[in-house]
mmCIF file of C-alpha atoms in Angstrom:
data_model
loop_
_atom_site.group_PDB
_atom_site.id
_atom_site.type_symbol
_atom_site.label_atom_id
_atom_site.label_comp_id
_atom_site.label_asym_id
_atom_site.label_seq_id
_atom_site.Cartn_x
_atom_site.Cartn_y
_atom_site.Cartn_z
ATOM 1 C CA MET A 1 14.244 33.928 4.730
ATOM 2 C CA LYS A 2 12.415 31.477 2.445
ATOM 3 C CA PRO A 3 14.638 30.086 -0.262
ATOM 4 C CA PRO A 4 13.740 31.125 -3.984
ATOM 5 C CA PRO A 5 11.540 28.704 -5.871
ATOM 6 C CA SER A 6 14.633 27.553 -7.947
ATOM 7 C CA ALA A 7 16.701 26.733 -4.661
ATOM 8 C CA MET A 8 13.553 24.722 -3.561
ATOM 9 C CA ALA A 9 13.486 22.743 -6.745
ATOM 10 C CA ALA A 10 17.307 22.056 -6.472
ATOM 11 C CA MET A 11 17.054 20.832 -2.822
ATOM 12 C CA THR A 12 14.208 18.647 -3.835
ATOM 13 C CA LYS A 13 16.217 17.226 -6.728
ATOM 14 C CA GLY A 14 18.995 16.550 -4.581
ATOM 15 C CA VAL A 15 16.822 14.753 -2.042
ATOM 16 C CA LYS A 16 15.385 12.701 -4.719
ATOM 17 C CA ASP A 17 18.784 11.885 -6.193
ATOM 18 C CA ILE A 18 19.982 10.684 -2.950
ATOM 19 C CA LEU A 19 16.729 8.485 -2.136
ATOM 20 C CA LYS A 20 17.056 7.025 -5.802
ATOM 21 C CA ARG A 21 20.484 5.515 -5.177
ATOM 22 C CA GLY A 22 19.167 3.919 -2.148
ATOM 23 C CA LEU A 23 19.508 4.084 1.726
ATOM 24 C CA SER A 24 21.338 1.549 4.106
ATOM 25 C CA ALA A 25 17.867 0.437 5.181
ATOM 26 C CA PRO A 26 14.293 0.812 3.811
ATOM 27 C CA ILE A 27 12.325 3.957 5.199
ATOM 28 C CA CYS A 28 9.012 2.226 4.006
ATOM 29 C CA LEU A 29 9.062 -1.580 4.750
ATOM 30 C CA THR A 30 5.830 -3.623 4.276
ATOM 31 C CA TRP A 31 5.690 -6.874 5.812
ATOM 32 C CA GLU A 32 2.669 -8.918 4.992
ATOM 33 C CA ILE A 33 2.387 -11.609 7.646
ATOM 34 C CA THR A 34 -0.365 -13.770 6.238
ATOM 35 C CA TYR A 35 -2.153 -14.625 3.071
ATOM 36 C CA GLY A 36 -5.258 -15.678 5.135
ATOM 37 C CA CYS A 37 -8.213 -13.354 4.940
ATOM 38 C CA ASN A 38 -11.789 -13.472 6.017
ATOM 39 C CA LEU A 39 -12.833 -11.087 3.358
ATOM 40 C CA SER A 40 -12.496 -11.239 -0.671
ATOM 41 C CA CYS A 41 -11.992 -7.434 -1.577
ATOM 42 C CA ILE A 42 -12.098 -7.537 -5.335
ATOM 43 C CA HIS A 43 -9.124 -5.096 -5.580
ATOM 44 C CA CYS A 44 -6.803 -6.884 -3.153
ATOM 45 C CA LEU A 45 -3.265 -6.040 -4.048
ATOM 46 C CA SER A 46 -1.901 -9.529 -2.481
ATOM 47 C CA ALA A 47 -4.937 -11.454 -3.735
ATOM 48 C CA SER A 48 -5.030 -12.889 -0.337
ATOM 49 C CA GLY A 49 -7.784 -15.358 1.020
ATOM 50 C CA LEU A 50 -6.012 -18.709 1.556
ATOM 51 C CA LYS A 51 -2.946 -19.183 4.084
ATOM 52 C CA ASP A 52 0.145 -20.778 2.908
ATOM 53 C CA PRO A 53 1.487 -23.403 4.665
ATOM 54 C CA ARG A 54 5.057 -21.903 4.091
ATOM 55 C CA GLU A 55 4.152 -18.869 5.980
ATOM 56 C CA LEU A 56 6.632 -17.804 8.767
ATOM 57 C CA LYS A 57 6.483 -19.452 12.100
ATOM 58 C CA THR A 58 6.529 -17.335 15.150
ATOM 59 C CA ARG A 59 10.036 -17.674 15.830
ATOM 60 C CA GLN A 60 11.087 -16.577 12.411
ATOM 61 C CA ALA A 61 8.703 -13.554 12.601
ATOM 62 C CA LEU A 62 10.194 -12.725 15.802
ATOM 63 C CA GLU A 63 14.023 -13.144 14.370
ATOM 64 C CA LEU A 64 13.037 -11.006 11.377
ATOM 65 C CA LEU A 65 11.882 -8.243 13.638
ATOM 66 C CA ASP A 66 15.362 -8.517 15.434
ATOM 67 C CA THR A 67 16.943 -8.023 11.809
ATOM 68 C CA PHE A 68 15.015 -4.943 11.198
ATOM 69 C CA LYS A 69 16.031 -3.456 14.655
ATOM 70 C CA GLU A 70 19.862 -4.253 13.817
ATOM 71 C CA MET A 71 19.597 -2.467 10.503
ATOM 72 C CA GLY A 72 18.235 0.773 12.132
ATOM 73 C CA ILE A 73 14.570 0.245 10.905
ATOM 74 C CA PHE A 74 12.395 1.891 13.334
ATOM 75 C CA TYR A 75 9.044 1.485 11.787
ATOM 76 C CA VAL A 76 7.125 -1.151 9.917
ATOM 77 C CA ASN A 77 3.944 -1.524 8.076
ATOM 78 C CA ILE A 78 2.204 -4.908 8.649
ATOM 79 C CA GLY A 79 -0.641 -6.187 6.507
ATOM 80 C CA GLY A 80 -1.698 -9.079 4.779
ATOM 81 C CA GLY A 81 -4.393 -10.751 4.224
ATOM 82 C CA GLU A 82 -5.698 -10.124 7.392
ATOM 83 C CA PRO A 83 -2.996 -9.672 9.993
ATOM 84 C CA THR A 84 -5.115 -10.176 13.225
ATOM 85 C CA ILE A 85 -6.093 -13.689 12.118
ATOM 86 C CA ARG A 86 -2.517 -14.874 13.081
ATOM 87 C CA ARG A 87 -2.763 -16.307 16.408
ATOM 88 C CA ASP A 88 0.695 -14.942 17.343
ATOM 89 C CA PHE A 89 -0.125 -11.375 15.946
ATOM 90 C CA LEU A 90 -0.217 -9.728 19.505
ATOM 91 C CA GLU A 91 3.012 -11.709 20.240
ATOM 92 C CA ILE A 92 4.572 -10.010 17.233
ATOM 93 C CA LEU A 93 3.332 -6.829 18.236
ATOM 94 C CA ARG A 94 4.849 -7.250 21.695
ATOM 95 C CA HIS A 95 8.099 -8.009 20.428
ATOM 96 C CA ALA A 96 8.155 -4.972 18.138
ATOM 97 C CA ASN A 97 7.149 -2.923 20.829
ATOM 98 C CA SER A 98 9.754 -4.329 23.242
ATOM 99 C CA ILE A 99 12.692 -3.667 20.997
ATOM 100 C CA GLY A 100 11.520 -0.283 19.991
ATOM 101 C CA ILE A 101 10.126 -0.673 16.425
ATOM 102 C CA GLY A 102 6.854 1.207 15.698
ATOM 103 C CA VAL A 103 4.091 -0.657 13.858
ATOM 104 C CA LYS A 104 1.332 0.574 11.713
ATOM 105 C CA PHE A 105 -0.994 -2.445 10.655
ATOM 106 C CA SER A 106 -3.960 -2.433 8.222
ATOM 107 C CA THR A 107 -6.961 -4.407 8.992
ATOM 108 C CA ASN A 108 -10.484 -4.719 8.090
ATOM 109 C CA GLY A 109 -11.594 -4.668 11.648
ATOM 110 C CA SER A 110 -13.445 -7.817 11.946
ATOM 111 C CA PHE A 111 -11.590 -9.278 15.047
ATOM 112 C CA ILE A 112 -11.029 -6.163 16.796
ATOM 113 C CA ASP A 113 -12.753 -6.573 20.295
ATOM 114 C CA ASP A 114 -12.332 -4.834 23.675
ATOM 115 C CA GLY A 115 -9.950 -7.375 24.846
ATOM 116 C CA PHE A 116 -7.835 -6.790 21.600
ATOM 117 C CA ALA A 117 -8.140 -3.012 22.282
ATOM 118 C CA ARG A 118 -7.260 -3.206 25.781
ATOM 119 C CA GLU A 119 -3.807 -5.050 24.456
ATOM 120 C CA LEU A 120 -3.134 -2.436 21.869
ATOM 121 C CA SER A 121 -3.529 0.551 24.522
ATOM 122 C CA GLY A 122 -0.512 -1.152 26.251
ATOM 123 C CA PHE A 123 1.921 -0.406 23.416
ATOM 124 C CA SER A 124 3.892 2.793 23.244
ATOM 125 C CA TYR A 125 3.756 2.948 19.379
ATOM 126 C CA THR A 126 1.197 0.902 17.416
ATOM 127 C CA ASP A 127 -0.832 2.874 14.770
ATOM 128 C CA VAL A 128 -3.982 1.185 13.462
ATOM 129 C CA GLN A 129 -5.236 1.607 10.048
ATOM 130 C CA ILE A 130 -8.905 0.300 9.168
ATOM 131 C CA SER A 131 -9.712 -0.180 5.535
ATOM 132 C CA ILE A 132 -12.879 0.637 3.990
ATOM 133 C CA ASP A 133 -13.821 1.449 0.321
ATOM 134 C CA GLY A 134 -17.088 3.393 0.614
ATOM 135 C CA PRO A 135 -18.640 5.858 3.403
ATOM 136 C CA ASP A 136 -21.540 3.596 3.597
ATOM 137 C CA ARG A 137 -22.542 -0.053 3.490
ATOM 138 C CA GLN A 138 -23.934 -0.192 -0.069
ATOM 139 C CA SER A 139 -20.623 1.341 -1.727
ATOM 140 C CA ASN A 140 -18.244 -0.200 0.604
ATOM 141 C CA ASP A 141 -19.787 -3.809 0.622
ATOM 142 C CA LEU A 142 -19.714 -3.700 -3.379
ATOM 143 C CA ILE A 143 -15.798 -3.887 -3.160
ATOM 144 C CA ARG A 144 -15.207 -5.801 0.336
ATOM 145 C CA GLY A 145 -18.229 -7.974 0.726
ATOM 146 C CA ALA A 146 -21.595 -8.039 2.489
ATOM 147 C CA GLY A 147 -21.198 -7.089 6.236
ATOM 148 C CA SER A 148 -17.849 -5.713 5.661
ATOM 149 C CA PHE A 149 -18.949 -2.235 6.527
ATOM 150 C CA ASP A 150 -20.664 -2.936 9.699
ATOM 151 C CA ARG A 151 -17.796 -4.898 10.996
ATOM 152 C CA ALA A 152 -15.515 -2.024 10.351
ATOM 153 C CA LEU A 153 -17.663 0.516 11.811
ATOM 154 C CA LYS A 154 -17.909 -1.732 15.002
ATOM 155 C CA ALA A 155 -14.271 -1.703 15.107
ATOM 156 C CA MET A 156 -13.883 1.982 15.032
ATOM 157 C CA ASP A 157 -16.499 2.271 17.610
ATOM 158 C CA THR A 158 -14.599 -0.210 19.839
ATOM 159 C CA LEU A 159 -11.251 1.700 19.355
ATOM 160 C CA GLN A 160 -12.291 5.089 19.623
ATOM 161 C CA ARG A 161 -15.488 5.434 21.380
ATOM 162 C CA ARG A 162 -15.209 2.668 24.177
ATOM 163 C CA ASN A 163 -11.255 2.499 24.628
ATOM 164 C CA GLY A 164 -9.925 6.024 23.566
ATOM 165 C CA ILE A 165 -7.528 4.483 20.784
ATOM 166 C CA THR A 166 -6.911 6.842 17.707
ATOM 167 C CA PHE A 167 -6.742 5.294 14.296
ATOM 168 C CA LYS A 168 -6.798 5.955 10.610
ATOM 169 C CA ILE A 169 -9.238 5.167 8.081
ATOM 170 C CA SER A 170 -7.787 4.129 4.832
ATOM 171 C CA ALA A 171 -9.559 3.974 1.446
ATOM 172 C CA VAL A 172 -8.340 3.141 -2.096
ATOM 173 C CA ALA A 173 -9.410 5.790 -4.628
ATOM 174 C CA THR A 174 -11.652 4.227 -7.414
ATOM 175 C CA ARG A 175 -14.229 5.219 -10.007
ATOM 176 C CA ASN A 176 -16.999 4.177 -7.566
ATOM 177 C CA ASN A 177 -15.947 6.416 -4.817
ATOM 178 C CA VAL A 178 -13.914 9.329 -5.971
ATOM 179 C CA HIS A 179 -17.125 11.333 -5.855
ATOM 180 C CA GLN A 180 -17.624 10.418 -2.096
ATOM 181 C CA LEU A 181 -14.345 11.500 -0.566
ATOM 182 C CA ASP A 182 -16.076 14.340 1.365
ATOM 183 C CA ARG A 183 -18.123 11.725 3.080
ATOM 184 C CA PHE A 184 -14.998 9.625 3.829
ATOM 185 C CA TYR A 185 -13.720 12.907 5.434
ATOM 186 C CA GLU A 186 -16.919 13.560 7.345
ATOM 187 C CA LEU A 187 -16.561 9.843 8.582
ATOM 188 C CA ALA A 188 -13.141 10.222 9.714
ATOM 189 C CA ASP A 189 -14.032 13.666 11.463
ATOM 190 C CA PHE A 190 -16.667 11.832 13.410
ATOM 191 C CA TYR A 191 -14.444 9.369 14.904
ATOM 192 C CA ARG A 192 -11.498 11.872 15.163
ATOM 193 C CA ALA A 193 -9.402 9.680 12.897
ATOM 194 C CA GLU A 194 -7.022 10.774 10.196
ATOM 195 C CA LEU A 195 -8.079 9.653 6.551
ATOM 196 C CA ARG A 196 -5.604 8.026 4.081
ATOM 197 C CA VAL A 197 -6.468 7.662 0.500
ATOM 198 C CA THR A 198 -4.448 5.714 -1.846
ATOM 199 C CA ARG A 199 -4.014 4.842 -5.519
ATOM 200 C CA LEU A 200 -5.442 1.746 -6.890
ATOM 201 C CA ARG A 201 -3.000 -0.345 -8.710
ATOM 202 C CA PRO A 202 -3.526 -3.284 -11.117
ATOM 203 C CA SER A 203 -1.783 -5.773 -8.593
ATOM 204 C CA GLY A 204 -3.299 -8.982 -7.294
ATOM 205 C CA ARG A 205 -6.903 -8.960 -7.868
ATOM 206 C CA GLY A 206 -6.765 -5.372 -8.600
ATOM 207 C CA SER A 207 -5.478 -6.507 -12.008
ATOM 208 C CA GLN A 208 -8.758 -8.075 -12.917
ATOM 209 C CA VAL A 209 -10.677 -4.844 -12.204
ATOM 210 C CA PHE A 210 -8.267 -2.009 -12.729
ATOM 211 C CA ALA A 211 -9.945 -1.104 -16.245
ATOM 212 C CA ASP A 212 -13.264 -0.848 -14.509
ATOM 213 C CA LEU A 213 -12.306 0.560 -11.300
ATOM 214 C CA ASN A 214 -9.391 3.051 -12.189
ATOM 215 C CA PRO A 215 -10.520 6.611 -12.174
ATOM 216 C CA SER A 216 -10.768 8.374 -15.455
ATOM 217 C CA ALA A 217 -8.671 11.354 -16.519
ATOM 218 C CA GLU A 218 -11.350 13.768 -15.528
ATOM 219 C CA GLU A 219 -11.716 12.060 -11.995
ATOM 220 C CA ASN A 220 -7.969 12.329 -11.495
ATOM 221 C CA VAL A 221 -8.022 15.864 -12.032
ATOM 222 C CA ALA A 222 -10.830 16.112 -9.509
ATOM 223 C CA LEU A 223 -9.024 13.938 -7.091
ATOM 224 C CA TYR A 224 -5.903 16.106 -7.339
ATOM 225 C CA GLN A 225 -7.723 19.092 -6.663
ATOM 226 C CA TRP A 226 -9.680 17.434 -3.622
ATOM 227 C CA LEU A 227 -6.112 16.495 -2.231
ATOM 228 C CA ARG A 228 -4.788 19.931 -2.785
ATOM 229 C CA ALA A 229 -7.780 21.255 -0.749
ATOM 230 C CA HIS A 230 -7.393 18.848 1.991
ATOM 231 C CA PRO A 231 -3.619 18.857 3.017
ATOM 232 C CA ASP A 232 -4.415 16.881 6.177
ATOM 233 C CA VAL A 233 -5.324 13.576 4.287
ATOM 234 C CA LEU A 234 -2.426 11.032 4.085
ATOM 235 C CA THR A 235 -1.768 9.611 0.681
ATOM 236 C CA GLY A 236 1.357 7.336 1.503
ATOM 237 C CA ASP A 237 3.033 9.149 -1.594
ATOM 238 C CA SER A 238 0.539 7.257 -3.910
ATOM 239 C CA PHE A 239 -0.314 10.217 -6.387
ATOM 240 C CA PHE A 240 2.897 11.529 -7.337
ATOM 241 C CA HIS A 241 1.881 10.866 -10.802
ATOM 242 C CA LEU A 242 -0.773 13.583 -10.596
ATOM 243 C CA SER A 243 1.756 16.328 -9.589
ATOM 244 C CA PRO A 244 2.307 17.639 -12.919
ATOM 245 C CA LEU A 245 -1.387 19.055 -12.831
ATOM 246 C CA GLY A 246 -0.042 22.053 -10.595
ATOM 247 C CA THR A 247 1.687 22.238 -7.236
ATOM 248 C CA GLN A 248 3.593 19.036 -6.359
ATOM 249 C CA LEU A 249 1.585 16.821 -3.900
ATOM 250 C CA ALA A 250 3.567 16.118 -0.517
ATOM 251 C CA GLY A 251 5.629 13.379 -0.352
ATOM 252 C CA MET A 252 8.730 11.791 -1.797
ATOM 253 C CA ASN A 253 7.174 12.018 -5.416
ATOM 254 C CA ILE A 254 9.519 9.438 -6.832
ATOM 255 C CA CYS A 255 8.883 5.637 -6.975
ATOM 256 C CA GLY A 256 10.926 4.313 -4.097
ATOM 257 C CA ALA A 257 10.759 0.612 -5.185
ATOM 258 C CA GLY A 258 13.832 -1.161 -4.271
ATOM 259 C CA ARG A 259 15.405 2.122 -3.318
ATOM 260 C CA VAL A 260 13.707 3.052 -0.086
ATOM 261 C CA VAL A 261 10.609 0.722 -0.235
ATOM 262 C CA CYS A 262 10.365 -2.986 -0.097
ATOM 263 C CA LEU A 263 7.976 -5.880 0.726
ATOM 264 C CA VAL A 264 8.529 -9.035 2.747
ATOM 265 C CA ASP A 265 5.637 -11.550 1.842
ATOM 266 C CA PRO A 266 4.110 -14.095 4.223
ATOM 267 C CA ILE A 267 6.667 -16.772 3.169
ATOM 268 C CA GLY A 268 9.556 -14.604 3.339
ATOM 269 C CA ASP A 269 9.976 -13.563 -0.190
ATOM 270 C CA VAL A 270 11.437 -9.903 -0.677
ATOM 271 C CA TYR A 271 9.889 -7.879 -3.550
ATOM 272 C CA ALA A 272 10.768 -4.210 -4.818
ATOM 273 C CA CYS A 273 7.280 -2.975 -3.292
ATOM 274 C CA PRO A 274 3.879 -4.095 -2.061
ATOM 275 C CA PHE A 275 2.422 -3.679 -5.680
ATOM 276 C CA THR A 276 5.183 -5.735 -7.403
ATOM 277 C CA ILE A 277 4.341 -9.363 -6.162
ATOM 278 C CA HIS A 278 5.735 -11.060 -9.384
ATOM 279 C CA GLU A 279 8.851 -13.004 -9.877
ATOM 280 C CA THR A 280 10.309 -10.086 -12.090
ATOM 281 C CA PHE A 281 10.506 -7.967 -9.069
ATOM 282 C CA ARG A 282 11.466 -10.702 -6.444
ATOM 283 C CA ALA A 283 14.867 -10.019 -5.033
ATOM 284 C CA GLY A 284 15.229 -13.055 -2.675
ATOM 285 C CA ASN A 285 14.041 -14.794 0.491
ATOM 286 C CA ILE A 286 14.964 -14.071 3.989
ATOM 287 C CA SER A 287 16.056 -17.709 4.309
ATOM 288 C CA ASP A 288 18.822 -17.050 1.681
ATOM 289 C CA PRO A 289 22.347 -16.611 3.037
ATOM 290 C CA GLY A 290 22.745 -13.285 4.733
ATOM 291 C CA GLY A 291 19.052 -13.084 5.150
ATOM 292 C CA PHE A 292 17.108 -9.823 4.683
ATOM 293 C CA ARG A 293 20.093 -7.749 5.134
ATOM 294 C CA GLU A 294 21.855 -8.987 2.337
ATOM 295 C CA ILE A 295 18.968 -8.893 0.126
ATOM 296 C CA TRP A 296 18.405 -5.127 0.818
ATOM 297 C CA LYS A 297 22.153 -4.265 0.472
ATOM 298 C CA ASN A 298 23.478 -6.414 -2.446
ATOM 299 C CA SER A 299 20.515 -8.042 -4.404
ATOM 300 C CA GLU A 300 21.168 -7.618 -7.890
ATOM 301 C CA LEU A 301 17.715 -6.577 -8.725
ATOM 302 C CA PHE A 302 17.522 -3.633 -6.050
ATOM 303 C CA ASN A 303 21.197 -2.483 -7.147
ATOM 304 C CA SER A 304 19.794 -2.393 -10.692
ATOM 305 C CA MET A 305 16.832 -0.364 -9.632
ATOM 306 C CA ARG A 306 19.295 2.084 -7.638
ATOM 307 C CA LYS A 307 21.251 2.767 -10.673
ATOM 308 C CA ALA A 308 18.442 3.232 -13.070
ATOM 309 C CA GLN A 309 17.788 6.969 -14.240
ATOM 310 C CA GLY A 310 14.186 6.887 -15.022
ATOM 311 C CA PRO A 311 12.167 6.346 -18.002
ATOM 312 C CA ASN A 312 14.157 7.681 -21.139
ATOM 313 C CA SER A 313 11.009 8.622 -22.743
ATOM 314 C CA CYS A 314 10.136 11.027 -19.958
ATOM 315 C CA GLU A 315 13.684 12.808 -19.148
ATOM 316 C CA THR A 316 12.891 15.709 -21.428
ATOM 317 C CA CYS A 317 9.406 16.187 -20.340
ATOM 318 C CA VAL A 318 8.953 19.464 -18.368
ATOM 319 C CA ALA A 319 7.218 17.594 -15.310
ATOM 320 C CA TYR A 320 9.780 14.864 -15.097
ATOM 321 C CA GLN A 321 10.987 16.250 -11.884
ATOM 322 C CA SER A 322 7.222 16.130 -10.548
ATOM 323 C CA CYS A 323 6.458 12.603 -11.395
ATOM 324 C CA GLN A 324 9.648 10.847 -12.236
ATOM 325 C CA GLY A 325 7.743 8.858 -14.692
ATOM 326 C CA GLY A 326 5.187 7.445 -12.483
ATOM 327 C CA CYS A 327 4.561 3.886 -10.928
ATOM 328 C CA ILE A 328 6.401 0.821 -12.207
ATOM 329 C CA SER A 329 3.890 -1.777 -10.882
ATOM 330 C CA THR A 330 0.976 0.305 -12.629
ATOM 331 C CA LYS A 331 3.025 0.077 -15.895
ATOM 332 C CA PHE A 332 4.139 -3.493 -15.574
ATOM 333 C CA PHE A 333 0.765 -5.002 -14.800
ATOM 334 C CA THR A 334 -0.973 -3.159 -17.623
ATOM 335 C CA GLY A 335 1.673 -4.256 -20.150
ATOM 336 C CA THR A 336 3.141 -0.724 -20.461
ATOM 337 C CA SER A 337 6.815 -0.248 -21.061
ATOM 338 C CA LEU A 338 8.894 0.264 -18.049
ATOM 339 C CA ASP A 339 10.594 2.842 -20.076
ATOM 340 C CA GLY A 340 7.561 4.899 -20.834
ATOM 341 C CA PRO A 341 5.341 7.183 -18.889
ATOM 342 C CA ASP A 342 2.781 6.324 -16.199
ATOM 343 C CA PRO A 343 -0.563 4.758 -17.785
ATOM 344 C CA ASP A 344 -2.444 7.683 -15.930
ATOM 345 C CA CYS A 345 0.072 10.388 -17.267
ATOM 346 C CA VAL A 346 -2.020 13.615 -16.725
ATOM 347 C CA LEU A 347 -0.177 15.237 -19.753
ATOM 348 C CA GLY A 348 -1.527 12.455 -22.012
ATOM 349 C CA LYS A 349 1.789 11.150 -23.055
ATOM 350 C CA ALA A 350 1.131 7.467 -22.005
ATOM 351 C CA LYS A 351 1.515 4.910 -24.795
ATOM 352 C CA PRO A 352 -1.339 2.169 -25.486
ATOM 353 C CA PRO A 353 -0.766 -0.946 -23.550
ATOM 354 C CA SER A 354 0.682 -4.123 -24.991
ATOM 355 C CA ARG A 355 -2.098 -6.688 -26.278
ATOM 356 C CA SER A 356 -3.838 -8.546 -23.417
ATOM 357 C CA ASP A 357 -1.984 -11.847 -24.175
ATOM 358 C CA GLU A 358 1.595 -9.862 -23.349
ATOM 359 C CA VAL A 359 0.406 -8.432 -19.884
ATOM 360 C CA PRO A 360 2.157 -10.169 -17.081
ATOM 361 C CA LEU A 361 -0.173 -12.164 -14.990
ATOM 362 C CA ALA A 362 -0.580 -11.481 -11.289
ATOM 363 C CA ASP A 363 -0.273 -14.236 -8.817
ATOM 364 C CA LEU A 364 -3.648 -15.320 -7.748
ATOM 365 C CA SER A 365 -2.583 -18.558 -6.176
ATOM 366 C CA HIS A 366 -3.908 -17.675 -2.681
ATOM 367 C CA SER A 367 -7.074 -16.015 -3.950
ATOM 368 C CA ARG A 368 -10.474 -17.719 -3.239
ATOM 369 C CA ARG A 369 -12.899 -17.620 -6.244
ATOM 370 C CA VAL A 370 -14.321 -14.357 -6.217
ATOM 371 C CA SER A 371 -17.248 -12.719 -8.048
ATOM 372 C CA LEU A 372 -16.198 -9.283 -9.450
ATOM 373 C CA LYS A 373 -19.460 -7.407 -9.865
ATOM 374 C CA ILE A 374 -18.770 -3.910 -10.812
ATOM 375 C CA ARG A 375 -21.582 -1.558 -11.950
ATOM 376 C CA SER A 376 -23.424 -3.490 -14.586
ATOM 377 C CA ASN A 377 -20.346 -5.932 -15.533
ATOM 378 C CA SER A 378 -19.821 -9.238 -13.921
ATOM 379 C CA THR A 379 -16.618 -11.138 -14.422
ATOM 380 C CA LEU A 380 -15.055 -14.146 -12.464
ATOM 381 C CA ALA A 381 -11.511 -14.466 -11.129
ATOM 382 C CA ASN A 382 -9.816 -17.371 -9.643
#
């Protein structure tokens, strides 16, 4: 017999309470293995482009995988930068496969050829995710650079049509493409791929374009309705801030930063989540005594995040159990109080952000000089 709605709500709250207190190992671990990238996407969350000479060497990378295994981590999201530019990338995948760790890696597809695809086909669990930000050349290349759409399609052809390897197509929802979601869906269907849509965050170079690219309130409503009508579309739990609009979207519907989520960056720094690359949310470095295990279990930052009860200003809201106050990175990098609602609060309770000179600056030290051309606007980021 199906439990009554009140029981379902209670169970959901109970699970959320457990997750907010943290687990013995992250269930969503992102590992960015290089800052190097051949593209200069204007919204790149890690502001990648230039490799850092301090990036982990092969031996360090393999040892980190061993630590993940010892902690019971069975699945790692690998990104960058563009991870496939590392000469030892396949060696990293082989080692993960040999010790039973599944890998999902995000790529722009530029370096996927038949030889690379044949290597992938030999791994028991490796999930490929190809990133695009428009369902056609014009809309995609506006965000990701000239030629990037054609290279992504070539990678899709190489994987699926010539080598029978399934993959996911990933897109960041922006003001430029939310009206094109049906076309993304059609493209994924053509390649028999799963579609993943994620939220734009003001992290990295995204901080430079967030005001122009972030969907409007009306577009967020349309996005929510589209996601409800397409439950097979993956979201990576990105849109829990939209759940108060109606039926709760699938996923944890909490901010898991430092609780069940974290990021290891290319030089071994550990952050609360992939969207919080800032000293405020840095918990340590894997070279510290005790390494990653000690950071995850005992860092002062993560423990404080696990004890936090949520934004005080949201606790009395009728929708609090749906959104838990929203995304801390979006609040932080827009200068909004972490103790307040998400800047995109669908109930209109968000407070105006701080003055621009008080907004924390994203780290752009690995970014190339990128021309940010959005619609009729043109600005320049370092």
